[in-house]
Each structure stands twice: as C-alpha cells, then as structure tokens.
Amino acid sequence: MINQRVQDMQEVRAYGYFPSDSTEDKRARKAFDKGKTVYLNVEDSRLVDEQGKYIAHLYSSSKVNPASNMTAQEERYVDMAVQNNLKSKGTAFILSLLFGALGIAHFYTGNVIYGVVILIGSIIGVLFLGAFFIPICIVLTIVDCFVSMGEVTTYNRKQRLIAIQQIQLQRIMNNKAE
C-alpha cells in the first residue's frame, strides 16, 4: 500500500482527493481534530490511521480509472456528451412501425443512405406493384423495426467513441503544448 502522511483536509485536497460525501468529510475532520496520525492511502482512495484502519472514503478528480484509462472528470465529459446525442430505441421502433416503408427511422439514426434506398424502393414498389406491394411493406416494416433498434445501439456507441477520441486528442495537444 502507498500511504502518504497528511496533516489536514487542506493537504488531502492538495493531493487531488476529496471526501465522497458529507459523512466521510465529518469522519475525516473528526480524525484530524482528535490529533490522530492520518495517512492517505492512494491505492484505495481512503484515509487510514497508523494501523491501516479505515477513517474515510475519498474520490480523486485526477486519478485515472484503470478500466477506462480516463480520469473521473473525463468520464463525466464522455457521459455528458453521449447523453446530449443519445438516440432512443423506443423512438426508432415507433418510427419504424409507423413509417417503416419510408425509411424514416434510418434517417433518425443517421443512416441516411439506407433511408433513401428504402424510400426510393418503396416508391418504385408502389408504382410498379400497387396493392400487391402492401404485404411486402408490412413484412419489411416488421424486420425494419428490429434493424433500426440495432442501428440506435451502433449510433450511441459511435457517439461514445467520438467523445473518447476527443479526450485522447486533447491529451495529445496538451502534451505537445508542454
């Protein structure tokens, strides 16, 4: 364990660690007020006493999460960027159900070319086959409901990857500036 002795909460904050909530803040302040020797356990993000007993849980705004290789602030940015551009599977399903023969759901998911192909195919089908094209449209609409929901998943994943790539690009630019 990597332990760093700290004198007060101000020093803890200087290392980039903060109490996870008001209860943890009270526990930490109480330990400092009693004059205990307090250590910052960097690996577990918590304050411990000399025997290694837990005093308070902390979080770090700059500590890198090994699973995502991003700081908490960067993860919040990614989540916020994805939430701003999130598409709904329910909306895609309803659009496909109501307007499947027109390809509207594909326009919604950003797959414009596929939407145009379906729209043109539907127009040509109605012109050449007339009423015989209606059963074909019904079957294709049912299939399209599930295809468009898969496109929403793909779209949302792409938005997340774009946000992560923006962070990586920003890191590169920051490293070049230094």
C-alpha positions as CSV (number, residue, x, y, z in Angstrom):
1,M,0.0,0.0,0.0
2,I,1.1,3.5,-0.8
3,N,0.4,5.7,2.2
4,Q,1.2,9.4,2.5
5,R,1.0,11.1,5.8
6,V,-1.3,14.1,5.8
7,Q,-1.8,16.9,8.4
8,D,-5.3,18.2,7.5
9,M,-8.1,18.2,4.9
10,Q,-6.4,21.0,3.0
11,E,-3.4,18.8,2.4
12,V,-5.7,15.9,1.3
13,R,-7.3,18.2,-1.2
14,A,-3.9,19.4,-2.4
15,Y,-3.2,15.8,-3.5
16,G,-6.5,15.9,-5.5
17,Y,-8.6,13.8,-3.2
18,F,-12.0,14.8,-1.8
19,P,-14.4,13.2,0.7
20,S,-17.0,11.2,-1.2
21,D,-19.9,12.8,0.8
22,S,-20.6,14.9,3.9
23,T,-20.5,11.9,6.3
24,E,-17.0,11.0,5.1
25,D,-15.9,14.7,5.4
26,K,-17.1,14.7,9.0
27,R,-15.2,11.4,9.8
28,A,-12.0,12.8,8.3
29,R,-12.3,16.2,10.1
30,K,-13.0,14.4,13.4
31,A,-9.8,12.3,13.0
32,F,-7.8,15.4,12.3
33,D,-9.4,17.3,15.2
34,K,-8.6,14.4,17.6
35,G,-4.9,14.7,16.6
36,K,-4.7,11.2,15.1
37,T,-1.9,10.4,12.7
38,V,-3.7,10.1,9.4
39,Y,-2.4,8.6,6.1
40,L,-3.7,9.0,2.6
41,N,-3.9,5.5,1.1
42,V,-3.5,6.3,-2.6
43,E,-4.3,2.8,-3.9
44,D,-7.7,2.6,-2.2
45,S,-8.6,6.3,-2.2
46,R,-9.2,6.5,1.5
47,L,-7.8,7.9,4.7
48,V,-6.4,5.4,7.3
49,D,-4.9,5.6,10.7
50,E,-1.4,4.2,11.7
51,Q,-2.8,0.7,11.9
52,G,-4.3,0.9,8.5
53,K,-7.9,1.1,9.8
54,Y,-10.3,3.0,7.6
55,I,-11.2,6.6,8.5
56,A,-12.9,8.0,5.4
57,H,-13.5,7.2,1.8
58,L,-12.3,9.7,-0.8
59,Y,-12.5,10.2,-4.5
60,S,-10.0,11.7,-6.8
61,S,-10.8,14.1,-9.7
62,S,-7.4,13.3,-11.3
63,K,-6.9,9.6,-10.6
64,V,-7.0,7.5,-13.7
65,N,-9.6,4.7,-13.7
66,P,-7.6,1.6,-14.9
67,A,-10.6,0.1,-16.7
68,S,-11.3,3.2,-18.9
69,N,-7.8,4.9,-18.7
70,M,-9.7,8.2,-18.0
71,T,-10.0,10.4,-15.0
72,A,-13.3,10.9,-13.3
73,Q,-13.7,14.3,-14.9
74,E,-13.0,12.8,-18.4
75,E,-15.6,10.1,-17.7
76,R,-18.2,12.7,-16.8
77,Y,-17.4,14.6,-20.0
78,V,-18.0,11.4,-22.0
79,D,-21.2,10.6,-20.2
80,M,-22.4,14.2,-20.8
81,A,-21.5,14.2,-24.5
82,V,-23.3,10.8,-25.0
83,Q,-26.4,12.0,-23.1
84,N,-26.6,15.1,-25.3
85,N,-26.6,13.0,-28.5
86,L,-28.4,9.8,-27.3
87,K,-30.9,8.2,-29.6
88,S,-33.8,6.2,-28.2
89,K,-34.6,2.6,-29.2
90,G,-38.2,3.2,-28.5
91,T,-38.4,6.2,-30.8
92,A,-36.7,4.2,-33.5
93,F,-39.1,1.3,-33.0
94,I,-42.2,3.6,-33.2
95,L,-40.8,5.4,-36.3
96,S,-40.1,2.1,-38.0
97,L,-43.6,0.7,-37.1
98,L,-45.4,3.8,-38.4
99,F,-43.2,4.9,-41.3
100,G,-41.1,1.8,-41.9
101,A,-41.8,1.7,-45.7
102,L,-40.5,5.3,-45.9
103,G,-37.2,4.6,-44.1
104,I,-37.8,7.4,-41.6
105,A,-36.2,5.5,-38.7
106,H,-33.0,5.2,-40.6
107,F,-32.9,9.0,-41.1
108,Y,-33.4,9.3,-37.3
109,T,-30.4,7.0,-36.6
110,G,-28.2,8.9,-39.0
111,N,-28.1,6.1,-41.7
112,V,-29.3,8.5,-44.4
113,I,-28.2,6.4,-47.4
114,Y,-30.1,3.3,-46.2
115,G,-33.2,5.5,-45.5
116,V,-33.0,7.0,-49.1
117,V,-32.7,3.5,-50.6
118,I,-35.8,2.3,-48.7
119,L,-37.7,5.4,-49.6
120,I,-36.9,5.1,-53.3
121,G,-37.5,1.3,-53.2
122,S,-41.0,1.9,-51.6
123,I,-41.9,4.5,-54.2
124,I,-40.8,2.2,-57.1
125,G,-42.6,-0.8,-55.5
126,V,-45.9,1.1,-55.1
127,L,-45.7,2.4,-58.7
128,F,-45.0,-1.0,-60.3
129,L,-46.8,-3.4,-57.9
130,G,-49.6,-1.2,-56.5
131,A,-51.7,-3.1,-53.9
132,F,-49.5,-6.2,-54.2
133,F,-46.7,-4.3,-52.6
134,I,-48.7,-3.7,-49.3
135,P,-48.0,-7.2,-47.8
136,I,-44.3,-6.9,-48.7
137,C,-44.2,-3.5,-46.9
138,I,-45.8,-5.0,-43.8
139,V,-43.1,-7.7,-43.6
140,L,-40.3,-5.3,-44.4
141,T,-41.6,-2.9,-41.7
142,I,-41.6,-5.6,-39.0
143,V,-38.0,-6.5,-40.0
144,D,-37.1,-2.8,-40.1
145,C,-38.3,-2.3,-36.5
146,F,-35.5,-4.5,-35.2
147,V,-32.9,-3.4,-37.7
148,S,-33.4,0.3,-36.7
149,M,-33.1,-0.6,-33.0
150,G,-29.7,-2.2,-33.7
151,E,-28.7,1.0,-35.6
152,V,-29.6,3.0,-32.5
153,T,-27.2,0.9,-30.4
154,T,-24.5,1.4,-33.0
155,Y,-25.1,5.1,-33.2
156,N,-24.9,5.5,-29.4
157,R,-21.6,3.5,-29.3
158,K,-20.2,5.7,-32.1
159,Q,-21.1,8.8,-30.1
160,R,-19.2,7.4,-27.1
161,L,-16.2,6.6,-29.2
162,I,-16.2,10.1,-30.7
163,A,-16.2,11.6,-27.2
164,I,-13.3,9.4,-26.0
165,Q,-11.3,10.2,-29.2
166,Q,-11.8,13.9,-28.5
167,I,-10.4,13.4,-25.0
168,Q,-7.4,11.5,-26.4
169,L,-6.8,14.2,-29.0
170,Q,-7.0,16.8,-26.3
171,R,-4.4,14.9,-24.3
172,I,-2.1,14.8,-27.3
173,M,-2.5,18.5,-27.9
174,N,-1.8,19.3,-24.2
175,N,1.3,17.1,-24.3
176,K,2.6,18.9,-27.4
177,A,2.0,22.3,-25.8
178,E,4.1,21.4,-22.7
